[in-house]
CSV table of C-alpha atoms and ligand atoms in Angstrom, one decimal:
chain,number,residue,atom,x,y,z
O,1,MET,CA,-47.6,7.8,-18.7
O,2,LYS,CA,-48.8,11.3,-17.0
O,3,SER,CA,-46.5,14.3,-16.5
O,4,ILE,CA,-44.9,14.6,-13.4
O,5,LYS,CA,-45.8,17.8,-11.3
O,6,THR,CA,-45.7,16.7,-7.8
O,7,VAL,CA,-42.5,15.2,-6.3
O,8,VAL,CA,-41.9,13.3,-2.8
O,9,VAL,CA,-38.4,12.8,-1.6
O,10,VAL,CA,-38.4,9.8,0.9
O,11,GLY,CA,-35.2,10.3,3.3
O,12,LEU,CA,-33.8,13.9,3.7
O,13,GLY,CA,-30.1,13.0,4.3
O,14,TYR,CA,-26.9,14.4,2.5
O,15,VAL,CA,-28.6,12.9,-0.8
O,16,GLY,CA,-32.5,13.7,-0.4
O,17,LEU,CA,-32.5,16.9,1.2
O,18,PRO,CA,-30.5,18.6,-1.7
O,19,LEU,CA,-32.5,16.5,-4.1
O,20,ALA,CA,-35.9,17.7,-2.8
O,21,LEU,CA,-34.3,21.7,-2.9
O,22,LEU,CA,-33.4,21.2,-6.5
O,23,ALA,CA,-36.8,19.5,-7.3
O,24,ASP,CA,-38.6,22.6,-5.8
O,25,LYS,CA,-35.9,25.1,-7.5
O,26,LYS,CA,-37.0,23.4,-11.0
O,27,GLY,CA,-40.7,23.8,-10.2
O,28,TYR,CA,-41.9,20.6,-9.0
O,29,LYS,CA,-44.3,21.0,-6.1
O,30,THR,CA,-42.0,19.1,-3.9
O,31,THR,CA,-42.3,17.6,-0.1
O,32,GLY,CA,-39.7,16.1,1.8
O,33,PHE,CA,-40.6,13.3,3.8
O,34,ASP,CA,-38.5,11.8,6.8
O,35,ILE,CA,-39.5,9.5,9.6
O,36,ASP,CA,-36.9,11.3,11.7
O,37,THR,CA,-39.1,14.4,13.8
O,38,HIS,CA,-35.7,15.9,14.8
O,39,LYS,CA,-34.9,16.5,10.8
O,40,ILE,CA,-38.3,17.6,10.1
O,41,ASP,CA,-38.2,20.0,13.3
O,42,SER,CA,-35.0,21.4,12.0
O,43,LEU,CA,-35.6,21.9,8.8
O,44,GLN,CA,-39.2,23.4,9.4
O,45,THR,CA,-37.2,26.0,11.5
O,46,GLY,CA,-34.7,26.8,8.6
O,47,LYS,CA,-31.4,24.9,10.6
O,48,SER,CA,-29.6,22.7,8.0
O,49,TYR,CA,-27.8,19.4,9.5
O,50,ILE,CA,-26.2,18.9,6.1
O,51,ASP,CA,-22.9,20.6,5.7
O,52,ASP,CA,-23.7,21.1,2.0
O,53,VAL,CA,-27.0,22.5,2.4
O,54,SER,CA,-27.2,26.2,3.6
O,55,VAL,CA,-29.4,27.9,5.7
O,56,GLU,CA,-30.3,30.4,2.8
O,57,GLU,CA,-31.2,27.6,0.6
O,58,LEU,CA,-33.7,26.5,3.4
O,59,GLU,CA,-35.0,29.9,3.6
O,60,LYS,CA,-35.6,30.2,0.0
O,61,THR,CA,-37.0,26.8,-0.7
O,62,GLY,CA,-41.0,26.3,-1.2
O,63,THR,CA,-40.2,22.5,-0.1
O,64,ILE,CA,-42.8,21.3,2.3
O,65,PHE,CA,-41.0,19.2,5.2
O,66,THR,CA,-43.2,16.2,6.8
O,67,THR,CA,-43.1,13.1,8.7
O,68,ASP,CA,-46.6,12.5,7.5
O,69,ALA,CA,-46.4,9.9,4.8
O,70,LYS,CA,-49.8,10.6,3.6
O,71,VAL,CA,-48.4,13.2,1.0
O,72,VAL,CA,-47.3,10.3,-1.0
O,73,GLU,CA,-51.0,10.0,-2.1
O,74,ASN,CA,-50.7,13.1,-4.1
O,75,ALA,CA,-47.5,12.4,-5.6
O,76,ASP,CA,-46.8,11.7,-9.4
O,77,ALA,CA,-43.2,10.7,-8.4
O,78,VAL,CA,-41.6,9.3,-5.3
O,79,ILE,CA,-37.7,9.1,-5.0
O,80,ILE,CA,-36.4,6.9,-1.9
O,81,CYS,CA,-32.9,8.3,-0.5
O,82,VAL,CA,-32.5,6.1,2.4
O,83,PRO,CA,-29.4,4.5,3.7
O,84,THR,CA,-28.2,1.2,2.7
O,85,PRO,CA,-25.6,0.3,5.4
O,86,VAL,CA,-24.1,-3.2,6.3
O,87,THR,CA,-24.5,-5.2,9.3
O,88,LYS,CA,-21.6,-5.8,11.8
O,89,ASN,CA,-20.8,-8.8,10.1
O,90,LYS,CA,-20.5,-6.8,6.8
O,91,GLN,CA,-24.1,-8.2,5.3
O,92,PRO,CA,-26.0,-5.8,3.3
O,93,ASP,CA,-29.0,-4.4,5.3
O,94,LEU,CA,-31.7,-3.3,3.3
O,95,THR,CA,-33.8,-2.5,6.6
O,96,PRO,CA,-34.5,1.1,5.8
O,97,VAL,CA,-35.1,0.5,2.0
O,98,LYS,CA,-37.8,-2.0,3.1
O,99,GLY,CA,-39.2,0.3,5.8
O,100,SER,CA,-39.6,3.1,3.5
O,101,LEU,CA,-41.4,0.9,0.6
O,102,GLU,CA,-43.9,-0.3,3.5
O,103,THR,CA,-44.4,3.0,4.5
O,104,ILE,CA,-45.4,4.5,0.9
O,105,ALA,CA,-46.5,1.4,-0.9
O,106,PRO,CA,-50.1,1.4,0.6
O,107,LEU,CA,-50.2,5.0,-0.5
O,108,LEU,CA,-49.1,5.2,-4.0
O,109,LYS,CA,-51.7,5.7,-6.6
O,110,PRO,CA,-51.9,4.4,-10.0
O,111,HIS,CA,-49.1,5.5,-12.4
O,112,THR,CA,-47.0,6.8,-9.9
O,113,LEU,CA,-43.2,6.8,-10.7
O,114,VAL,CA,-41.2,5.4,-7.9
O,115,VAL,CA,-37.5,6.1,-8.0
O,116,LEU,CA,-34.9,4.2,-5.7
O,117,GLU,CA,-31.8,6.4,-5.4
O,118,SER,CA,-30.2,4.6,-2.5
O,119,THR,CA,-27.0,2.4,-3.6
O,120,VAL,CA,-28.0,-1.0,-3.8
O,121,ASN,CA,-26.4,-4.3,-5.5
O,122,PRO,CA,-27.7,-5.7,-8.9
O,123,GLY,CA,-30.7,-7.8,-8.1
O,124,VAL,CA,-32.5,-5.5,-5.5
O,125,CYS,CA,-34.8,-4.0,-7.5
O,126,ASP,CA,-35.8,-7.0,-9.3
O,127,GLU,CA,-35.9,-9.5,-6.4
O,128,VAL,CA,-36.7,-7.3,-3.3
O,129,VAL,CA,-38.3,-4.0,-4.5
O,130,ILE,CA,-40.7,-5.3,-7.1
O,131,PRO,CA,-42.3,-7.9,-5.1
O,132,LEU,CA,-42.7,-5.8,-2.2
O,133,LEU,CA,-44.5,-3.0,-4.3
O,134,GLU,CA,-46.4,-5.4,-5.9
O,135,SER,CA,-47.5,-7.2,-2.7
O,136,LEU,CA,-48.1,-4.0,-1.2
O,137,THR,CA,-50.3,-2.0,-3.7
O,138,GLN,CA,-52.0,-4.9,-5.4
O,139,MET,CA,-50.6,-3.1,-8.7
O,140,LYS,CA,-48.2,-4.5,-11.3
O,141,VAL,CA,-44.8,-2.5,-11.5
O,142,GLY,CA,-44.4,-1.8,-15.3
O,143,LYS,CA,-48.1,-1.5,-15.8
O,144,ASP,CA,-49.8,0.2,-12.9
O,145,ILE,CA,-46.9,2.0,-11.1
O,146,TYR,CA,-43.5,2.6,-12.6
O,147,LEU,CA,-40.0,1.7,-11.2
O,148,ALA,CA,-36.5,3.2,-12.0
O,149,HIS,CA,-33.2,3.1,-10.1
O,150,CYS,CA,-30.8,6.3,-10.3
O,151,PRO,CA,-28.1,5.5,-7.9
O,152,GLU,CA,-26.9,8.6,-6.2
O,153,ARG,CA,-23.6,10.0,-6.6
O,154,ILE,CA,-23.1,12.7,-3.8
O,155,ASN,CA,-19.7,13.4,-2.8
O,156,PRO,CA,-20.0,15.2,0.7
O,157,GLY,CA,-17.9,18.1,0.8
O,158,ASP,CA,-17.2,18.7,-2.7
O,159,SER,CA,-17.4,22.0,-3.9
O,160,LYS,CA,-17.5,21.3,-7.5
O,161,TRP,CA,-19.8,18.5,-7.7
O,162,ASN,CA,-23.0,18.4,-6.4
O,163,VAL,CA,-26.7,17.1,-7.4
O,164,THR,CA,-27.3,19.8,-9.9
O,165,ASN,CA,-24.0,18.9,-12.0
O,166,ILE,CA,-23.3,15.2,-11.6
O,167,ASN,CA,-23.7,12.9,-14.7
O,168,ARG,CA,-26.1,10.1,-13.5
O,169,VAL,CA,-27.3,6.6,-15.0
O,170,ILE,CA,-31.1,5.4,-14.8
O,171,GLY,CA,-32.2,2.0,-15.4
O,172,ALA,CA,-35.8,0.5,-15.7
O,173,ASN,CA,-37.1,-2.6,-17.3
O,174,SER,CA,-39.3,-1.0,-19.7
O,175,SER,CA,-38.9,1.8,-22.3
O,176,GLU,CA,-42.0,3.6,-21.0
O,177,GLU,CA,-40.6,3.8,-17.6
O,178,LEU,CA,-37.2,4.5,-18.6
O,179,THR,CA,-38.5,7.4,-20.6
O,180,LEU,CA,-40.3,8.8,-17.9
O,181,ALA,CA,-37.7,8.5,-15.4
O,182,LYS,CA,-35.1,9.8,-17.8
O,183,SER,CA,-37.3,13.0,-18.6
O,184,LEU,CA,-37.7,13.8,-14.9
O,185,TYR,CA,-33.8,13.5,-14.3
O,186,ASP,CA,-33.3,15.4,-17.4
O,187,SER,CA,-35.5,18.1,-15.9
O,188,LEU,CA,-33.7,18.4,-12.6
O,189,VAL,CA,-29.9,17.8,-13.5
O,190,ASP,CA,-27.8,19.7,-15.6
O,191,ALA,CA,-25.7,17.1,-16.7
O,192,GLU,CA,-25.9,13.5,-18.7
O,193,ILE,CA,-28.4,11.2,-17.8
O,194,LYS,CA,-27.1,7.9,-19.4
O,195,PRO,CA,-30.1,5.4,-19.9
O,196,MET,CA,-29.2,1.8,-18.8
O,197,GLN,CA,-30.6,-1.2,-20.3
O,198,SER,CA,-32.3,-2.6,-17.0
O,199,LEU,CA,-32.6,-1.8,-13.2
O,200,LYS,CA,-29.9,-4.5,-12.7
O,201,GLU,CA,-27.4,-2.6,-15.0
O,202,ALA,CA,-28.1,0.8,-13.1
O,203,GLU,CA,-27.6,-1.1,-9.9
O,204,ALA,CA,-24.3,-2.6,-11.1
O,205,VAL,CA,-22.8,0.6,-12.3
O,206,LYS,CA,-22.8,2.1,-8.7
O,207,VAL,CA,-21.4,-1.0,-6.7
O,208,VAL,CA,-18.8,-1.1,-9.7
O,209,GLU,CA,-17.6,2.5,-9.4
O,210,ASN,CA,-17.4,2.5,-5.8
O,211,SER,CA,-15.5,-1.1,-5.8
O,212,PHE,CA,-13.0,0.4,-8.3
O,213,ARG,CA,-12.2,3.2,-6.0
O,214,ASP,CA,-11.8,0.9,-3.0
O,215,ILE,CA,-9.7,-1.4,-4.9
O,216,ASN,CA,-7.3,1.4,-6.0
O,217,ILE,CA,-7.2,2.7,-2.5
O,218,ALA,CA,-6.0,-0.9,-1.7
O,219,PHE,CA,-3.4,-1.1,-4.3
O,220,VAL,CA,-1.5,2.2,-3.0
O,221,ASN,CA,-2.2,0.7,0.7
O,222,GLU,CA,-0.4,-2.4,-0.1
O,223,LEU,CA,2.4,-0.4,-1.8
O,224,ALA,CA,2.7,1.7,1.2
O,225,MET,CA,3.4,-1.0,3.5
O,226,SER,CA,5.7,-2.8,0.8
O,227,PHE,CA,7.7,0.7,0.3
O,228,HIS,CA,7.7,1.5,4.1
O,229,LYS,CA,10.2,-1.5,4.1
O,230,LEU,CA,11.8,-0.5,1.0
O,231,GLY,CA,12.5,3.2,2.0
O,232,ILE,CA,10.7,4.7,-0.9
O,233,ASN,CA,8.5,7.4,-0.9
O,234,LEU,CA,5.3,6.2,-2.5
O,235,GLU,CA,3.8,9.6,-2.4
O,236,ASN,CA,6.6,10.8,-4.6
O,237,VAL,CA,6.3,7.8,-6.7
O,238,ILE,CA,2.4,8.5,-7.2
O,239,ASP,CA,3.1,11.8,-8.3
O,240,GLY,CA,5.6,10.6,-10.8
O,241,ALA,CA,3.2,7.9,-11.9
O,242,ALA,CA,0.5,10.5,-12.2
O,243,THR,CA,2.9,12.4,-14.9
O,244,LYS,CA,1.7,9.9,-17.4
O,245,PRO,CA,-1.2,11.6,-19.4
O,246,PHE,CA,-3.4,8.6,-19.9
O,247,SER,CA,-4.5,5.1,-18.0
O,248,PHE,CA,-3.1,6.3,-14.7
O,249,MET,CA,-5.5,7.2,-11.9
O,250,PRO,CA,-3.5,8.5,-8.7
O,251,HIS,CA,-5.3,7.5,-5.3
O,252,HIS,CA,-3.1,7.6,-2.1
O,253,PRO,CA,-2.5,5.5,1.0
O,254,SER,CA,-3.9,6.3,4.6
O,255,CYS,CA,-5.1,4.9,7.8
O,256,GLY,CA,-8.2,3.5,6.3
O,257,VAL,CA,-11.0,3.7,4.3
O,258,GLY,CA,-14.3,5.2,6.0
O,259,GLY,CA,-17.6,6.6,5.1
O,260,HIS,CA,-21.0,5.1,4.1
O,261,CYS,CA,-20.0,4.4,0.3
O,262,ILE,CA,-16.7,2.9,-0.4
O,263,PRO,CA,-16.2,0.6,2.5
O,264,VAL,CA,-19.7,-0.5,2.3
O,265,ASP,CA,-20.8,-1.0,-1.3
O,266,PRO,CA,-18.3,-3.6,-2.4
O,267,TYR,CA,-19.6,-5.9,0.4
O,268,TYR,CA,-23.3,-5.6,-1.6
O,269,LEU,CA,-21.8,-7.1,-4.8
O,270,ILE,CA,-19.6,-9.7,-2.8
O,271,GLU,CA,-22.6,-11.0,-1.0
O,272,TYR,CA,-24.9,-11.0,-4.1
O,273,ALA,CA,-22.5,-12.8,-6.2
O,274,HIS,CA,-21.7,-15.3,-3.5
O,275,ASN,CA,-25.5,-16.0,-3.6
O,276,TYR,CA,-25.0,-16.8,-7.1
O,277,GLY,CA,-22.0,-19.0,-6.6
O,278,PHE,CA,-19.2,-16.6,-7.5
O,279,GLU,CA,-16.4,-15.4,-4.8
O,280,HIS,CA,-15.1,-12.0,-5.5
O,281,GLU,CA,-11.8,-12.9,-3.9
O,282,PHE,CA,-10.1,-9.7,-5.2
O,283,LEU,CA,-13.0,-7.5,-3.6
O,284,ARG,CA,-12.5,-9.4,-0.5
O,285,LEU,CA,-8.7,-8.9,-0.9
O,286,ALA,CA,-9.0,-5.3,-1.1
O,287,ARG,CA,-11.3,-4.9,1.7
O,288,SER,CA,-9.0,-6.9,4.2
O,289,ILE,CA,-6.1,-4.6,2.9
O,290,ASN,CA,-7.9,-1.5,3.4
O,291,ASP,CA,-9.4,-2.8,6.7
O,292,TYR,CA,-5.8,-3.6,8.0
O,293,MET,CA,-4.6,0.3,7.8
O,294,PRO,CA,-5.5,1.5,11.1
O,295,ALA,CA,-3.2,-1.5,12.4
O,296,PHE,CA,-0.4,-0.4,10.2
O,297,THR,CA,-1.0,3.3,11.5
O,298,VAL,CA,-0.4,2.0,15.2
O,299,GLU,CA,2.5,-0.2,14.1
O,300,LEU,CA,4.1,3.0,12.7
O,301,LEU,CA,3.6,4.7,16.0
O,302,GLU,CA,5.1,1.6,17.8
O,303,GLU,CA,8.1,1.8,15.5
O,304,ALA,CA,8.6,5.6,16.1
O,305,LEU,CA,8.1,5.0,20.0
O,306,ASN,CA,10.8,1.9,20.0
O,307,GLU,CA,13.3,4.5,18.2
O,308,ILE,CA,13.2,6.5,21.2
O,309,LYS,CA,12.8,3.5,23.6
O,310,LYS,CA,9.4,4.2,24.5
O,311,PRO,CA,6.8,1.6,25.1
O,312,LEU,CA,3.2,2.7,23.7
O,313,ASN,CA,1.8,1.5,26.9
O,314,GLY,CA,1.7,4.6,28.9
O,315,THR,CA,2.7,6.8,26.4
O,316,LYS,CA,0.5,9.9,26.3
O,317,VAL,CA,-1.1,9.9,22.8
O,318,ALA,CA,-3.4,12.3,21.0
O,319,MET,CA,-5.5,11.1,18.2
O,320,LEU,CA,-6.3,14.1,16.0
O,321,GLY,CA,-9.6,13.3,13.8
O,322,LEU,CA,-12.6,11.2,14.1
O,323,SER,CA,-13.9,11.8,10.7
O,324,TYR,CA,-13.6,9.8,7.9
O,325,LYS,CA,-12.9,12.2,5.4
O,326,ALA,CA,-11.1,15.9,5.6
O,327,ASN,CA,-13.0,18.8,6.6
O,328,VAL,CA,-16.5,17.2,7.1
O,329,GLY,CA,-18.2,16.1,10.5
O,330,ASP,CA,-19.1,12.7,9.5
O,331,ASP,CA,-17.6,9.6,11.2
O,332,ARG,CA,-19.2,6.8,9.8
O,333,GLU,CA,-17.3,3.8,9.2
O,334,SER,CA,-14.3,6.1,10.3
O,335,PRO,CA,-11.2,4.0,10.4
O,336,ALA,CA,-10.1,6.5,13.4
O,337,TYR,CA,-12.2,4.3,15.5
O,338,ARG,CA,-10.4,1.3,14.8
O,339,VAL,CA,-6.8,3.3,15.3
O,340,LYS,CA,-8.6,4.6,18.7
O,341,GLU,CA,-9.5,0.9,19.7
O,342,LEU,CA,-5.9,-0.3,19.1
O,343,LEU,CA,-4.4,2.5,20.8
O,344,GLU,CA,-6.4,1.8,24.0
O,345,GLU,CA,-5.6,-1.7,23.7
O,346,ALA,CA,-1.9,-1.1,23.9
O,347,GLY,CA,-2.4,0.8,26.8
O,348,ALA,CA,-2.0,4.3,25.5
O,349,ASP,CA,-2.6,7.4,27.2
O,350,LEU,CA,-5.0,8.6,24.9
O,351,VAL,CA,-6.9,11.7,24.1
O,352,VAL,CA,-9.0,12.5,21.0
O,353,TYR,CA,-9.8,15.5,19.3
O,354,ASP,CA,-11.7,16.5,16.2
O,355,PRO,CA,-13.1,19.9,15.6
O,356,PHE,CA,-16.3,19.0,13.5
O,357,ILE,CA,-17.1,16.3,16.0
O,358,THR,CA,-16.7,17.6,19.6
O,359,GLU,CA,-19.2,15.8,21.0
O,360,LYS,CA,-17.3,12.7,20.7
O,361,SER,CA,-13.9,14.3,21.6
O,362,THR,CA,-12.1,13.8,25.0
O,363,VAL,CA,-10.9,17.0,24.9
O,364,LYS,CA,-12.3,20.4,23.9
O,365,SER,CA,-9.4,21.9,21.8
O,366,LEU,CA,-6.3,21.1,20.0
O,367,GLN,CA,-4.4,22.8,22.6
O,368,ASN,CA,-5.5,20.5,25.1
O,369,ALA,CA,-4.9,17.9,22.9
O,370,LEU,CA,-1.4,18.8,22.4
O,371,LYS,CA,-0.5,19.9,25.9
O,372,HIS,CA,-1.4,16.2,27.0
O,373,ALA,CA,0.6,14.5,24.5
O,374,ASP,CA,4.1,13.1,23.8
O,375,ALA,CA,2.9,11.7,20.3
O,376,ILE,CA,0.4,12.4,18.0
O,377,VAL,CA,-1.9,10.3,15.4
O,378,VAL,CA,-3.3,12.5,12.9
O,379,THR,CA,-6.2,10.2,11.3
O,380,ALA,CA,-8.1,13.2,9.6
O,381,LYS,CA,-6.6,15.5,7.1
O,382,HIS,CA,-8.7,18.6,8.4
O,383,LYS,CA,-7.4,21.9,6.9
O,384,ALA,CA,-7.0,23.1,10.5
O,385,PHE,CA,-4.7,20.3,11.4
O,386,LEU,CA,-2.3,21.2,8.4
O,387,GLU,CA,-2.4,25.0,9.4
O,388,ALA,CA,-1.7,24.3,13.1
O,389,LEU,CA,0.4,21.2,13.5
O,390,THR,CA,3.7,23.2,12.6
O,391,VAL,CA,7.3,22.3,13.7
O,392,LYS,CA,7.3,25.1,16.2
O,393,THR,CA,4.2,24.0,17.9
O,394,LEU,CA,4.7,20.6,18.2
O,395,GLN,CA,8.3,21.9,19.6
O,396,GLU,CA,6.6,24.0,22.2
O,397,ALA,CA,4.2,21.0,23.2
O,398,ASP,CA,7.1,18.9,23.7
O,399,ILE,CA,5.7,16.4,21.0
O,400,THR,CA,8.3,13.8,19.8
O,401,VAL,CA,6.4,11.7,17.3
O,402,LEU,CA,3.9,12.6,14.6
O,403,ILE,CA,2.2,9.7,12.7
O,404,ASP,CA,0.4,11.1,9.8
O,405,GLY,CA,-2.4,9.1,8.9
O,406,ASN,CA,-3.6,10.9,5.6
O,407,ASN,CA,0.0,11.9,4.5
O,408,GLY,CA,-1.1,15.6,4.9
O,409,PHE,CA,2.5,16.7,6.2
O,410,LYS,CA,4.5,14.6,3.9
O,411,ASP,CA,6.1,17.9,2.1
O,412,ILE,CA,7.3,19.4,5.7
O,413,LYS,CA,8.6,15.8,6.9
O,414,ASP,CA,12.3,16.8,6.9
O,415,SER,CA,11.6,19.8,9.0
O,416,PHE,CA,10.3,17.9,11.4
O,417,ALA,CA,13.3,15.5,11.6
O,418,ALA,CA,15.7,18.7,11.7
O,419,ALA,CA,13.8,19.4,14.8
O,420,ASN,CA,14.3,15.9,16.3
O,421,ILE,CA,10.3,15.2,15.5
O,422,ILE,CA,10.1,11.4,14.6
O,423,TYR,CA,7.5,11.8,11.5
O,424,LYS,CA,6.0,8.5,9.7
O,425,GLY,CA,3.5,8.8,7.0
O,426,ILE,CA,1.7,6.0,5.3
O,427,GLY,CA,3.9,4.9,2.9
O,428,VAL,CA,6.1,8.3,3.4
Z,520,SAJ,N1,-9.6,7.5,0.7
Z,520,SAJ,C1,-8.1,6.9,0.6
Z,520,SAJ,N2,-7.4,7.2,-0.5
Z,520,SAJ,C2,-8.0,7.8,-1.7
Z,520,SAJ,C3,-9.0,8.4,-1.4
Z,520,SAJ,C4,-10.0,8.0,-0.6
Z,520,SAJ,O1,-7.5,6.5,1.4
Z,520,SAJ,O2,-7.1,8.0,-2.2
Z,520,SAJ,C5,-10.2,7.2,1.7
Z,520,SAJ,C6,-10.7,8.6,2.4
Z,520,SAJ,O3,-9.7,8.8,3.4
Z,520,SAJ,C7,-11.9,8.1,3.1
Z,520,SAJ,C8,-12.6,7.1,2.0
Z,520,SAJ,O4,-11.5,6.4,1.4
Z,520,SAJ,O5,-11.9,7.6,4.3
Z,520,SAJ,C9,-13.4,7.4,1.5
Z,520,SAJ,O6,-13.3,8.6,0.6
Z,520,SAJ,P1,-14.0,9.3,-0.5
Z,520,SAJ,O7,-13.1,10.4,-1.1
Z,520,SAJ,O8,-14.2,8.0,-1.5
Z,520,SAJ,O9,-15.2,9.8,0.0
Z,520,SAJ,P2,-16.5,9.2,-0.1
Z,520,SAJ,O10,-16.7,8.2,1.0
Z,520,SAJ,O11,-17.4,10.7,0.4
Z,520,SAJ,O12,-17.0,8.9,-1.3
Z,520,SAJ,C10,-17.9,9.5,-2.2
Z,520,SAJ,C11,-18.5,8.6,-3.0
Z,520,SAJ,N3,-19.6,9.1,-3.8
Z,520,SAJ,C12,-20.8,8.3,-4.2
Z,520,SAJ,O13,-20.7,6.9,-3.6
Z,520,SAJ,C13,-21.8,8.7,-4.5
Z,520,SAJ,C14,-17.5,8.1,-4.4
Z,520,SAJ,O14,-18.3,7.2,-5.2
Z,520,SAJ,C15,-16.6,9.2,-4.9
Z,520,SAJ,O15,-15.6,8.4,-5.5
Z,520,SAJ,C16,-15.9,9.8,-3.8
Z,520,SAJ,O16,-17.0,10.4,-2.8
Z,520,SAJ,C17,-15.1,10.8,-4.5
Z,520,SAJ,O17,-14.6,10.7,-5.5
Z,520,SAJ,O18,-14.7,12.0,-3.7
């Protein structure tokens, strides 16, 4: 095993770009490779397209950014950070992973370490990555080239946890590969790098931790629909349960689960286990509960409008939020799009506004959205919305209904009622 001095990061998104900058900062000769020329042009001109990467960091870095894969020929380590989405019918889509391997494999020199950070189900390294690498390089993985899996754990928009300080797991199929890969990550990350017994175990950790989150969200979402009928404030109950100092982890109901991780990763495990004869009924049920929440949100709007004898059909509605998560401009798998679709199907006279995603908004300001609307559905808990949507603002805009898709206004729901504004939250 040789020492690692030169690192190439493949895929410069919210995972790969911070990692490349970190490797450079830690003294590695680092190149960031991406097939997207717009990304490389931005980076070469010092412009960041990742909220969590500042222009200052780009100015300071010595990382080279390129679309020329030949840089891999000089790499001691190649770290793959490409997306692992699902197709329309929720099948794992390994196209980006396979594509990046096909690009780099022919250029790999012997004894190079390849690390896959992309989230994949157990078995992908053994059954897809290794065969592909060996056929494209005519080298033996574990002998001539080395492979490890270190699943990414980036949490976009998180000011506390980032690539420098998040614990990681790392797996490989031989102790030599594991030692080499672990030494690389020990030098990069100031946190625990826990060695796993195999590639498969490391793959399983990531899908398990994200499925854990999806089922817990589904649990509170089912409670929200139940407690709505029972007239119990679920958020108060969750706050109560959270006083238990052990073995309770609060999650919160919402208009749905979005993002590139939580609603996607469980399908990688569901599909793989299915191919081996096991049906993850619980994971599937959790996915279907979470996927129902946009419809539940629209039902709340219909319920509110019924109270004032207004049909949803023809009512002026403003949907506020396209992003899947508060205070970020990322709309991948966002439940807001399903809410929008249902509102349009019901004949609502709809405008849409998200300050982080103005290019897909149908009005250019919150004020314009409120001016248009009689009812609003808040589908992203952006700080800007929490601050602007006061009782006074809504009264001045003649808004009579507020549907709170992430319970961001739950603490002032009574003041809305006092102002004759019908407020409905998710389980609140
Ligand atoms: N959500 C709920 N209720 C909750 C928490 C989240 O409805 O209690 C919804 C959010 O509104 C969003 C979706 O779930 O639509 C995902 O939210 P998220 O906070 O899990 O954010 P993500 O998708 O950025 O998840 C990332 C993940 N990180 C990685 O996969 C590396 C995930 O593992 C983290 O647990 C998560 O951040 C986190 O903890 O914030």
